XYZ file of C-alpha atoms in Angstrom:
740
model
C -0.106 0.298 0.247
C 2.580 2.325 0.509
C 4.557 1.469 -2.236
C 1.548 2.912 -3.668
C 0.889 6.164 -2.874
C 5.169 6.208 -3.237
C 3.549 5.831 -6.404
C 0.368 7.696 -7.280
C 3.175 10.224 -5.550
C 5.386 11.281 -8.537
C 3.397 10.417 -10.827
C 1.426 12.999 -8.901
C 4.301 15.316 -9.471
C 5.018 14.652 -12.845
C 2.194 15.515 -13.891
C 2.586 18.711 -11.947
C 5.401 19.805 -13.446
C 4.349 18.565 -16.821
C 0.684 20.872 -16.641
C 2.687 23.998 -14.853
C 4.846 23.851 -18.614
C 1.251 24.215 -20.906
C -0.136 27.345 -17.949
C 3.116 28.561 -19.024
C 1.964 28.547 -22.471
C -1.405 29.281 -21.701
C -0.069 32.848 -20.715
C 1.544 34.020 -23.104
C -0.848 33.137 -25.948
C 1.118 29.794 -26.735
C -2.761 28.032 -25.869
C -5.771 29.655 -26.974
C -8.115 30.543 -23.611
C -11.791 28.057 -24.194
C -13.088 29.843 -19.792
C -15.302 26.200 -19.502
C -12.136 24.014 -19.741
C -9.879 27.111 -18.982
C -11.587 25.692 -15.370
C -11.939 22.245 -15.318
C -7.948 22.205 -15.339
C -7.321 25.144 -13.556
C -9.727 22.501 -11.171
C -8.125 19.277 -11.604
C -5.436 20.848 -11.021
C -6.143 22.537 -7.731
C -6.738 19.432 -6.995
C -3.867 17.147 -7.972
C -1.087 19.651 -5.961
C -3.422 19.184 -2.669
C -3.320 15.570 -2.791
C 0.540 15.009 -4.052
C 1.140 17.795 -1.070
C -0.706 14.805 1.445
C 1.054 12.766 -0.243
C 4.437 13.979 0.283
C 3.511 14.781 4.611
C 2.448 11.032 4.549
C 5.659 9.908 3.548
C 7.722 11.790 6.162
C 5.418 11.072 8.970
C 5.595 7.433 8.691
C 9.665 8.177 7.419
C 10.089 9.664 11.040
C 8.259 7.215 12.962
C 10.352 4.371 10.541
C 14.100 6.646 12.413
C 12.140 6.193 16.161
C 11.974 2.499 15.770
C 15.260 1.203 17.826
C 16.246 -2.402 18.785
C 15.267 -4.181 15.406
C 17.552 -6.062 13.364
C 19.270 -3.407 10.987
C 18.686 -5.698 7.650
C 15.055 -5.175 8.179
C 15.685 -1.493 8.895
C 17.154 -2.072 5.441
C 13.871 -3.072 4.164
C 11.398 -1.862 5.700
C 13.337 2.056 4.814
C 13.991 1.047 1.495
C 10.050 1.558 -0.180
C 11.464 5.172 1.431
C 14.434 5.805 0.161
C 13.052 9.106 -2.562
C 12.540 12.377 -1.408
C 9.872 13.859 -1.740
C 9.663 16.703 -4.534
C 8.539 20.536 -3.429
C 8.308 23.275 -6.226
C 9.041 26.276 -5.321
C 7.277 29.105 -8.151
C 8.753 32.960 -8.394
C 7.160 34.695 -10.135
C 8.756 36.896 -12.157
C 7.899 40.530 -13.753
C 6.905 40.142 -17.393
C 7.219 43.311 -20.458
C 4.486 43.407 -23.249
C 7.454 44.424 -25.184
C 11.261 44.217 -25.002
C 12.846 46.344 -22.302
C 16.029 48.521 -24.588
C 18.359 49.561 -21.428
C 20.734 50.650 -24.035
C 21.444 50.874 -27.653
C 24.159 50.704 -27.973
C 27.185 48.816 -25.224
C 28.479 50.939 -22.338
C 31.821 50.978 -20.344
C 30.889 50.307 -17.157
C 31.868 52.907 -14.364
C 31.553 52.162 -10.997
C 29.169 52.785 -8.966
C 31.432 55.085 -6.888
C 32.038 57.354 -9.532
C 28.936 58.459 -9.472
C 28.905 60.446 -6.445
C 31.881 62.132 -9.620
C 29.355 62.598 -11.907
C 29.019 66.701 -11.626
C 24.820 67.973 -11.791
C 25.004 69.235 -15.407
C 27.706 66.626 -16.821
C 25.991 65.751 -20.474
C 23.623 68.022 -19.980
C 21.746 65.860 -17.634
C 20.676 66.046 -13.289
C 21.352 63.789 -12.145
C 20.362 63.211 -7.943
C 24.306 62.757 -5.818
C 25.335 59.153 -4.879
C 23.686 58.400 -1.534
C 25.597 57.200 1.575
C 25.332 53.346 1.859
C 26.568 51.441 4.604
C 26.270 47.669 4.107
C 25.749 45.292 7.326
C 29.212 43.750 8.765
C 30.672 40.616 6.479
C 30.039 42.246 3.834
C 32.853 43.540 1.599
C 35.002 42.749 4.438
C 38.624 42.842 2.039
C 38.922 45.972 0.910
C 36.370 48.145 1.062
C 36.653 49.040 -2.709
C 34.357 46.644 -4.232
C 35.559 46.107 -6.445
C 38.208 44.612 -4.615
C 39.336 40.320 -5.144
C 37.107 38.737 -2.801
C 34.174 41.555 -2.461
C 30.133 40.200 -1.764
C 29.096 42.490 -3.845
C 28.748 42.940 -7.434
C 28.570 46.157 -9.685
C 25.642 46.465 -11.304
C 25.261 49.241 -14.130
C 21.818 50.434 -14.635
C 21.568 53.153 -16.842
C 18.249 54.711 -15.538
C 20.044 55.544 -11.969
C 19.702 58.753 -11.151
C 17.608 59.961 -14.056
C 15.351 62.815 -12.933
C 13.080 62.782 -15.285
C 10.111 60.323 -16.041
C 9.966 59.232 -19.386
C 6.577 60.016 -20.700
C 7.446 64.049 -19.556
C 10.713 63.600 -22.152
C 8.979 62.313 -25.116
C 6.211 64.692 -24.671
C 9.521 67.539 -24.103
C 11.126 66.113 -27.531
C 7.173 65.574 -29.780
C 6.576 69.667 -28.779
C 10.248 70.273 -29.610
C 10.039 69.004 -33.348
C 6.975 70.599 -33.454
C 8.619 73.533 -32.869
C 11.860 72.374 -34.327
C 12.335 74.372 -38.654
C 10.812 77.854 -36.469
C 9.396 79.180 -39.298
C 5.858 79.294 -37.350
C 7.839 80.465 -34.638
C 9.964 83.981 -35.608
C 6.222 85.362 -36.086
C 4.572 83.964 -32.998
C 4.535 86.807 -30.373
C 2.767 85.543 -26.813
C -0.576 87.149 -25.202
C -0.836 89.420 -22.605
C -0.964 85.956 -20.112
C 1.874 84.498 -21.239
C 3.742 88.001 -21.919
C 3.965 87.804 -18.373
C 5.131 84.730 -17.846
C 8.550 84.619 -19.791
C 7.996 88.514 -17.381
C 8.032 86.494 -14.661
C 11.250 83.596 -15.986
C 13.549 86.487 -17.048
C 13.707 87.789 -13.428
C 14.570 84.361 -11.836
C 17.934 84.645 -10.327
C 20.892 83.195 -11.886
C 20.774 80.060 -9.423
C 16.519 79.625 -10.096
C 16.164 76.307 -12.010
C 13.727 76.267 -15.035
C 11.179 73.610 -14.960
C 10.922 71.456 -18.064
C 6.815 74.028 -18.798
C 8.845 77.212 -18.348
C 11.614 75.391 -21.137
C 9.232 74.631 -23.256
C 7.535 78.395 -22.872
C 11.563 79.967 -23.462
C 11.688 77.413 -26.401
C 9.132 78.772 -28.605
C 9.501 81.901 -28.161
C 13.048 81.658 -29.174
C 12.921 84.456 -31.611
C 10.566 87.048 -30.126
C 12.630 87.010 -26.757
C 15.769 87.763 -29.399
C 15.781 91.144 -27.852
C 15.209 90.731 -24.551
C 19.373 90.792 -23.597
C 18.182 89.509 -20.011
C 16.478 85.955 -21.817
C 19.195 84.873 -23.959
C 20.765 82.608 -20.011
C 17.116 81.426 -19.857
C 17.799 80.241 -23.629
C 21.050 78.558 -23.277
C 19.586 76.569 -19.816
C 16.333 75.265 -22.459
C 18.122 74.634 -24.626
C 19.079 70.378 -25.052
C 22.518 70.708 -26.374
C 22.737 66.575 -27.016
C 20.447 66.534 -29.277
C 22.891 68.216 -32.188
C 19.595 69.695 -34.370
C 18.012 71.821 -31.343
C 22.053 72.626 -30.382
C 22.957 73.630 -34.356
C 19.114 76.195 -34.350
C 19.487 78.049 -31.196
C 23.257 78.362 -31.801
C 21.892 80.041 -35.322
C 19.641 82.209 -32.945
C 22.190 82.692 -30.581
C 23.445 85.698 -33.321
C 20.069 87.476 -33.824
C 20.538 87.895 -29.756
C 20.586 91.832 -28.444
C 23.988 92.758 -26.516
C 24.296 90.833 -23.149
C 25.510 92.360 -19.758
C 28.558 90.994 -18.731
C 26.853 89.606 -15.721
C 24.840 87.351 -18.617
C 28.542 86.669 -20.106
C 30.069 84.744 -16.881
C 26.576 83.002 -16.113
C 27.913 81.167 -19.890
C 31.450 80.825 -18.986
C 30.364 78.939 -16.046
C 29.820 74.956 -15.547
C 26.804 74.576 -17.405
C 27.701 74.973 -19.893
C 30.494 73.011 -22.376
C 29.162 74.297 -25.108
C 31.996 75.778 -26.695
C 29.742 78.287 -29.541
C 27.406 78.965 -26.567
C 31.429 79.853 -24.197
C 32.747 81.571 -27.229
C 30.292 83.726 -27.065
C 30.013 84.885 -24.001
C 34.213 86.001 -24.676
C 32.976 87.579 -27.526
C 30.588 89.872 -24.874
C 33.885 90.047 -22.929
C 36.500 91.647 -25.048
C 34.489 94.283 -25.009
C 35.202 95.038 -21.467
C 38.694 97.329 -21.724
C 41.465 96.367 -19.015
C 40.082 98.239 -15.571
C 36.967 96.245 -16.039
C 38.692 93.268 -17.155
C 40.891 92.813 -14.161
C 37.525 93.174 -11.573
C 36.416 89.599 -13.403
C 40.266 87.726 -13.329
C 40.002 85.906 -10.710
C 37.130 84.362 -11.785
C 37.097 83.905 -15.705
C 40.737 81.889 -14.360
C 38.481 79.160 -12.725
C 36.721 79.761 -15.624
C 39.426 77.019 -17.367
C 38.754 74.293 -15.814
C 35.283 74.113 -17.863
C 37.375 74.687 -21.409
C 38.013 71.592 -23.671
C 42.346 72.103 -23.662
C 44.698 69.928 -24.445
C 47.019 69.894 -21.864
C 49.591 68.368 -24.389
C 52.062 70.978 -25.317
C 51.209 71.607 -28.151
C 51.484 74.939 -30.627
C 47.884 75.474 -31.378
C 46.476 73.016 -28.789
C 44.564 76.579 -27.313
C 42.570 76.409 -30.142
C 39.632 74.950 -28.847
C 39.218 77.349 -26.176
C 38.503 81.259 -26.926
C 38.611 81.939 -23.227
C 42.087 80.766 -22.594
C 42.843 82.270 -26.095
C 41.393 85.788 -24.872
C 43.392 85.881 -21.617
C 46.477 85.191 -23.420
C 46.242 87.974 -25.465
C 44.933 90.541 -22.942
C 47.087 89.356 -20.773
C 50.257 89.357 -22.823
C 49.430 93.450 -24.653
C 48.902 94.957 -20.457
C 51.173 94.016 -18.368
C 49.272 94.850 -15.235
C 46.874 92.391 -14.899
C 49.166 90.131 -17.329
C 51.242 90.133 -13.571
C 47.370 89.093 -11.686
C 47.288 85.874 -14.512
C 50.162 84.879 -13.766
C 49.745 84.549 -10.061
C 46.357 83.566 -10.265
C 47.641 80.624 -12.452
C 50.676 80.001 -10.442
C 48.844 79.516 -7.671
C 46.329 76.858 -9.100
C 49.320 74.856 -10.199
C 50.388 74.519 -6.962
C 47.815 73.689 -5.729
C 47.992 69.415 -4.502
C 45.399 68.898 -3.137
C 42.788 65.925 -3.900
C 40.314 69.297 -4.772
C 41.517 70.244 -7.490
C 42.934 67.386 -9.244
C 45.823 66.715 -11.946
C 43.963 67.516 -14.962
C 42.701 71.030 -13.870
C 46.936 71.431 -12.240
C 47.585 70.042 -16.418
C 44.879 72.809 -17.239
C 46.769 75.450 -15.811
C 50.538 74.533 -16.078
C 49.364 74.610 -20.700
C 48.028 77.477 -20.563
C 50.351 79.448 -17.518
C 53.261 78.025 -20.668
C 50.797 79.864 -23.439
C 50.750 82.767 -22.329
C 55.129 82.791 -21.369
C 55.290 82.279 -25.142
C 52.592 85.061 -26.160
C 54.629 87.522 -23.871
C 58.486 86.903 -25.848
C 56.238 88.159 -29.151
C 55.294 91.794 -27.800
C 57.446 94.619 -28.626
C 58.715 94.842 -25.165
C 57.166 91.232 -23.946
C 60.982 88.646 -22.930
C 61.275 92.081 -20.788
C 58.496 91.266 -19.451
C 59.224 87.750 -18.713
C 61.425 88.034 -17.017
C 60.015 91.064 -14.253
C 57.987 88.318 -13.713
C 60.577 85.662 -12.808
C 62.213 88.743 -10.763
C 59.543 88.712 -8.499
C 58.954 85.002 -8.144
C 62.959 84.839 -7.286
C 61.855 87.663 -4.838
C 59.006 85.740 -3.051
C 60.780 82.932 -3.019
C 63.648 84.081 -0.414
C 60.494 85.793 1.193
C 58.525 82.547 1.273
C 62.428 80.701 2.908
C 63.112 83.167 5.317
C 59.179 83.562 5.967
C 59.925 79.959 6.990
C 63.011 79.973 8.512
C 61.311 82.477 11.445
C 58.611 80.320 11.961
C 59.893 77.613 12.603
C 63.389 78.674 15.134
C 61.818 79.065 18.227
C 63.315 82.185 19.814
C 61.421 84.368 21.223
C 59.748 87.877 19.113
C 63.162 90.440 19.686
C 65.716 87.238 17.892
C 63.222 86.221 15.050
C 63.207 90.023 14.483
C 67.206 90.803 14.286
C 67.561 88.097 11.726
C 65.405 89.118 9.847
C 67.064 92.715 10.341
C 69.736 91.313 9.527
C 69.270 88.979 6.906
C 67.452 91.466 4.485
C 70.774 94.268 5.658
C 72.741 91.845 3.443
C 74.124 92.617 0.565
C 74.674 89.417 -0.703
C 70.797 88.420 -0.778
C 69.855 91.468 -2.734
C 67.437 93.232 -1.640
C 68.419 97.002 0.007
C 69.218 98.033 -3.435
C 66.922 96.079 -5.914
C 67.875 97.736 -9.994
C 66.216 97.912 -11.848
C 63.264 97.877 -9.938
C 60.600 95.919 -9.791
C 56.731 95.512 -10.404
C 56.070 95.260 -6.881
C 53.725 91.806 -7.322
C 50.381 92.664 -5.102
C 50.592 95.703 -6.937
C 52.213 95.652 -10.602
C 51.864 99.564 -10.553
C 54.241 100.627 -7.657
C 58.222 99.905 -8.428
C 60.600 98.968 -5.433
C 63.972 99.327 -5.536
C 64.553 97.679 -2.209
C 64.319 96.592 1.566
C 64.098 99.092 4.229
C 65.956 96.616 6.762
C 65.471 99.857 10.072
C 61.302 99.125 9.366
C 60.749 95.213 9.483
C 58.635 93.638 12.063
C 57.921 89.970 13.103
C 54.427 89.864 14.230
C 53.560 88.090 17.353
C 50.949 85.904 16.410
C 51.004 81.600 16.046
C 52.405 81.908 12.044
C 55.356 85.162 12.875
C 54.199 87.781 10.017
C 56.901 89.542 8.869
C 55.768 93.157 7.530
C 58.192 94.534 4.984
C 58.498 98.053 4.176
C 59.507 98.886 0.508
C 61.352 101.976 -1.840
C 59.879 102.737 -4.042
C 60.426 104.474 -7.456
C 59.609 107.960 -6.274
C 60.727 108.226 -2.942
C 57.464 106.971 -1.122
C 57.541 104.124 0.739
C 55.395 101.185 0.609
C 54.795 98.505 3.679
C 53.810 95.057 2.989
C 52.763 92.154 5.626
C 54.785 88.674 4.250
C 52.860 85.564 6.338
C 53.843 81.510 5.009
C 51.505 78.490 6.667
C 48.071 80.116 5.395
C 45.592 80.212 2.365
C 44.905 83.271 2.313
C 43.009 82.572 -1.368
C 39.546 82.614 0.638
C 41.163 86.547 1.827
C 41.922 87.405 -1.919
C 38.048 86.517 -2.927
C 35.762 88.925 -0.432
C 38.679 91.553 -1.551
C 37.299 91.654 -5.235
C 34.467 91.244 -4.238
C 34.459 94.402 -1.646
C 36.616 95.931 -4.783
C 33.725 95.205 -7.375
C 31.424 96.296 -4.436
C 33.570 99.761 -4.241
C 33.240 99.848 -7.425
C 29.374 99.362 -8.605
C 28.445 101.442 -6.037
C 30.359 104.961 -7.339
C 28.914 103.485 -10.729
C 26.018 104.793 -8.793
C 27.123 108.039 -7.297
C 28.377 106.406 -3.477
C 30.749 106.425 -2.959
C 31.242 104.781 0.804
C 35.003 104.764 0.998
C 36.052 101.949 1.402
C 39.330 101.864 1.285
C 39.406 97.199 0.225
C 43.686 97.196 0.102
C 45.245 94.459 -1.141
C 46.129 91.208 -0.323
C 48.000 88.285 -3.168
C 47.557 84.476 -2.916
C 51.336 83.488 -4.119
C 51.139 80.062 -3.301
C 48.041 77.168 -1.865
C 50.108 78.601 1.955
C 51.821 81.659 1.566
C 50.541 85.382 0.655
C 50.942 88.665 1.406
C 49.019 91.828 1.607
C 49.300 95.400 1.466
C 50.046 96.715 5.256
C 47.337 100.126 6.152
C 48.249 102.941 9.032
C 45.394 101.700 11.736
C 44.806 100.534 14.461
C 41.984 98.199 15.994
C 39.209 98.810 18.392
C 40.304 96.713 20.626
C 43.432 98.827 21.324
C 41.732 101.910 20.520
C 39.491 100.521 24.066
C 42.642 99.991 25.922
C 44.485 103.095 24.792
C 41.185 106.145 25.042
C 38.441 105.909 27.833
C 35.016 107.236 27.777
C 34.026 107.211 23.454
C 37.141 105.684 22.698
C 36.869 104.860 19.191
C 35.348 109.664 18.273
C 38.837 110.015 21.595
C 41.028 108.871 18.630
C 39.033 110.621 15.628
C 39.755 113.933 17.759
C 43.131 112.554 18.378
C 44.604 112.536 14.434
C 41.732 115.360 13.246
C 40.791 117.613 15.671
C 37.914 120.412 15.266
C 36.558 122.336 18.202
C 33.741 123.746 15.957
C 32.715 120.684 15.162
C 29.491 119.403 17.249
C 31.439 116.052 18.343
C 34.982 117.966 17.788
C 36.329 115.938 14.917
C 36.779 117.563 11.509
C 34.211 116.820 8.964
C 35.508 114.996 6.596
C 37.197 113.116 9.149
C 33.521 111.461 10.628
C 32.672 112.362 7.596
C 34.807 109.146 6.080
C 34.101 107.149 9.127
C 29.863 106.504 9.233
C 30.367 106.133 5.035
C 32.975 103.242 5.700
C 31.316 101.790 9.133
C 27.527 101.498 7.028
C 30.434 99.592 3.810
C 31.261 97.105 5.595
C 27.930 96.549 7.169
C 26.309 96.109 3.973
C 29.507 94.342 2.345
C 30.406 91.927 5.452
C 26.271 91.593 6.811
C 25.608 89.988 1.616
C 28.973 87.437 2.096
C 27.696 86.161 5.878
C 31.650 87.407 6.496
C 31.353 85.647 10.587
C 34.513 85.733 13.695
C 34.256 89.433 14.141
C 35.569 90.730 17.522
C 36.793 94.938 18.094
C 40.653 92.842 16.768
C 39.526 93.106 12.563
C 37.667 96.057 13.518
C 39.988 99.088 12.394
C 40.121 101.818 12.195
C 42.721 104.548 9.660
C 43.905 107.938 10.986
C 42.354 109.078 8.786
C 38.542 108.428 9.426
C 38.340 104.998 7.614
C 36.888 101.856 8.777
C 37.394 98.461 7.183
C 37.873 94.740 7.947
C 39.952 92.130 8.401
C 40.805 88.502 8.472
C 37.977 87.089 6.618
C 38.940 82.932 8.360
C 34.604 83.112 7.913
C 33.025 83.398 5.473
C 28.885 82.832 4.089
C 27.586 82.550 7.799
C 30.335 80.780 9.357
C 31.106 81.022 12.641
C 32.933 79.767 15.284
C 31.357 81.504 18.045
C 28.100 81.106 18.631
C 24.603 83.287 18.428
C 26.842 86.099 16.933
C 24.485 88.601 15.327
C 24.273 88.227 11.038
C 25.421 92.229 10.779
C 28.533 93.675 11.855
C 27.843 96.948 14.651
C 29.804 97.797 18.201
C 28.119 99.771 20.845
C 31.619 101.564 21.003
C 31.519 102.307 16.304
C 27.535 104.131 17.159
C 28.867 105.939 19.925
C 31.936 107.322 17.034
C 28.434 108.545 15.858
C 27.711 110.496 18.578
C 24.753 107.765 19.797
C 21.072 106.076 18.422
C 19.944 109.325 18.422
C 22.176 111.747 16.593
C 21.716 112.559 13.112
C 24.637 110.597 12.857
C 23.822 107.523 13.473
C 20.113 108.308 11.028
C 22.845 108.929 7.858
C 24.840 106.276 9.117
C 21.290 104.245 8.701
C 20.875 106.037 5.083
C 23.515 104.457 4.119
C 23.455 101.189 3.975
C 20.165 101.312 3.047
C 21.170 102.799 -0.292
C 24.228 101.607 -0.427
C 22.282 98.034 0.194
C 18.758 98.486 -2.040
C 22.125 99.360 -5.642
C 23.916 96.058 -4.674
C 20.122 94.169 -4.378
C 20.673 95.343 -8.261
C 24.130 93.967 -9.748
C 23.038 91.266 -7.678
C 23.314 89.251 -11.350
C 27.039 89.504 -11.380
C 27.441 89.541 -7.860
C 25.684 85.312 -7.908
C 27.729 84.535 -11.157
C 31.225 85.184 -9.143
C 30.345 83.117 -7.020
C 29.433 80.382 -8.669
C 32.371 80.590 -10.765
C 34.644 80.528 -7.587
C 33.058 77.063 -6.778
C 35.422 74.901 -7.915
C 38.152 77.083 -6.861
C 39.400 74.924 -3.297
C 38.156 77.773 -1.552
C 37.604 76.419 2.420
C 34.191 77.776 3.323
C 32.810 77.344 -0.983
C 34.340 73.745 -0.244
C 32.890 72.867 2.565
C 29.165 72.796 0.943
C 29.444 73.991 -2.328
C 25.787 73.971 -3.837
C 25.139 75.612 -1.028
C 27.673 78.293 -0.999
C 25.466 80.621 -4.014
C 22.388 80.032 -2.006
C 23.373 81.714 0.938
C 24.996 84.428 -0.892
C 21.721 84.601 -2.857
C 19.731 84.212 0.806
C 21.286 87.730 2.538
C 20.132 89.763 -1.498
C 16.399 88.168 -0.743
C 14.795 88.788 -3.805
C 11.969 87.605 -3.521
C 11.319 90.717 -1.707
C 10.967 94.000 -2.721
C 12.662 96.765 -2.632
C 11.430 98.949 0.597
C 10.528 95.023 1.896
C 14.128 94.191 1.987
C 14.815 97.686 3.825
C 12.134 96.785 6.423
C 13.945 93.543 6.727
C 17.981 95.818 6.989
C 17.029 98.339 9.722
C 15.775 94.901 12.059
C 19.139 93.260 11.114
C 20.707 96.406 11.456
C 18.775 96.699 15.589
C 19.202 92.934 16.136
C 22.960 93.941 16.191
C 22.828 97.005 17.865
C 20.514 95.456 20.640
C 22.669 91.989 20.825
C 24.476 91.037 23.571
C 26.167 87.855 21.934
C 28.657 90.559 20.224
C 28.918 91.911 23.817
C 30.317 88.786 25.207
C 32.077 87.763 22.523
C 34.227 89.972 22.603
C 35.058 90.200 26.779
C 35.879 86.995 26.386
C 39.164 87.897 22.947
C 39.354 89.790 25.198
C 40.306 87.720 27.839
C 41.660 84.998 24.571
C 44.072 87.290 23.828
C 45.020 88.715 27.361
C 45.572 85.039 28.511
C 47.642 84.434 25.484
C 49.914 86.557 25.764
């Protein structure tokens, strides 16, 4: 009986397997559907399955009882168990996804990239937006041999999925292609004019800041009315963002439309040179606009234009004409070779980038800058005085090398400050070092408009600081002196960027007939760990507070600018300079998010110029908690006569005028910061995707002008009413006292 049950179970299993094969054919349509017959077959299949399951369970139960029998002869057990030698068969049905049509992931074979490479894909690469790769933590024991996915012994297989990171909906992408194809040839689009509603929508799009991402619908709208928008210079960057540059036909037509566009502003040209636009025709169009800028204006943006070289198509091979594919590189070399002032800064900006060996820079970027520097020096020799200018740059490099050497020796000597100062003075006084007399006169790298003839050893000072910066005073060809501070061990590129932006903002304000006496000092990074800054004769507010009592800042100005005929006893010109410069720096440092403000880095010159120094924290970063958005101390306001004085009201008015004027040029400032995202600036490197947004937040572009002024007024009031800055200044004072 047991043998019959086993045979029947085997037959049922065989029949179930045969029917399973037929069911698959029935499901895909190979066997026609007959409803009444299908129901009978399905019911019979279900019954057979139940019988097979019951038979398997009975056989297992009998086998367990048989194994538990003890004391019987081994041959008897073997004989009885022979009927159950075949284990029961179990079937696991796995339902796999099926598609009505073949799924094509790609029409050609791809080189499979490592999964880790997804994180380094630039957001604008290949014209497609991608999500950043998420951080994934695996369980214990997985990839224990090596963290690398490609390591031998790794238990995770790499699978390439073309859909990873794609945010576009396939249906929307198909719709967009169909929409663009209907407007591709532009025969009808040339005469399209928007109605009132569409015109308002287009105007809203035109007013977007450079950081705004257009929606697919907005892109289609801009493309549809592209010919109508050619008369609006604001629309070009929006149009460039709306083009699918990977589509050859669409890209070709877009390039043709570029030639019809009205002349754009410099801020839009700078945006087109960013990482978002890789098409050579677009970048060449932007360079053509920059050709119309004079050397003075070009110098204001040179730092960012050097960074934009990273996004150019430049061959790093040292061959003739290898820069032909980069209109920006050729343009900068041409202009820098023709003007030594421009060429001086261009050379040092390139040298710093070549010196950057950090992982963030990458060998490809260093090779690009090395190639551009090589071609620049070659181009110099073709100029009338090019060989002399080339030698001048090399002499500047020798001067910087000498200053760097003595600065390193002083910083690492471990001697007392007086011995360090004597060591530096004796070094500079040694004729063999060729610093007492510099002949022929040498343009100073920090400010090439100043030609130096030698150094004055007796006026050399070593500051009491961890880096032991050296103050050097040079003689100039006109008989004047020019003091600088040179230090090694600090990356001055962030300070250099802030001073450049302050200089630019000063120019923008003066174009609006608003002179705020900003007096931005010169600063130049000569490498990633060395640089020089102009020394401006001044006193920090902490020093002034220690020397003068009562109203320290006002007493300081009275001492240098006495005038008993004025209400506050200070010469009107000096007090006006103080009020204007206070307003300018309060607004600018608020926009840039400058942090770590205390009385030691707030400086006041004898003629009334107020300014900030030490920009180690920007974009809202601050090492101290509860720091206000704007630094406005009681000492600063007391010097104006207090919050009830007319001078303070005038200060607030200057703040509002400056803020309104700079908001008009917000696009230019935002585009300059966008070009610095990959510049390896410390506070930008921390969150490069948020750096520009942090500056944009301070402009409050979502508010109208009146609302923005109210917002700034609250910032000023909060800064003055906050107790946190008072505590911070006092703690900083105690810390400095303990350190000294």
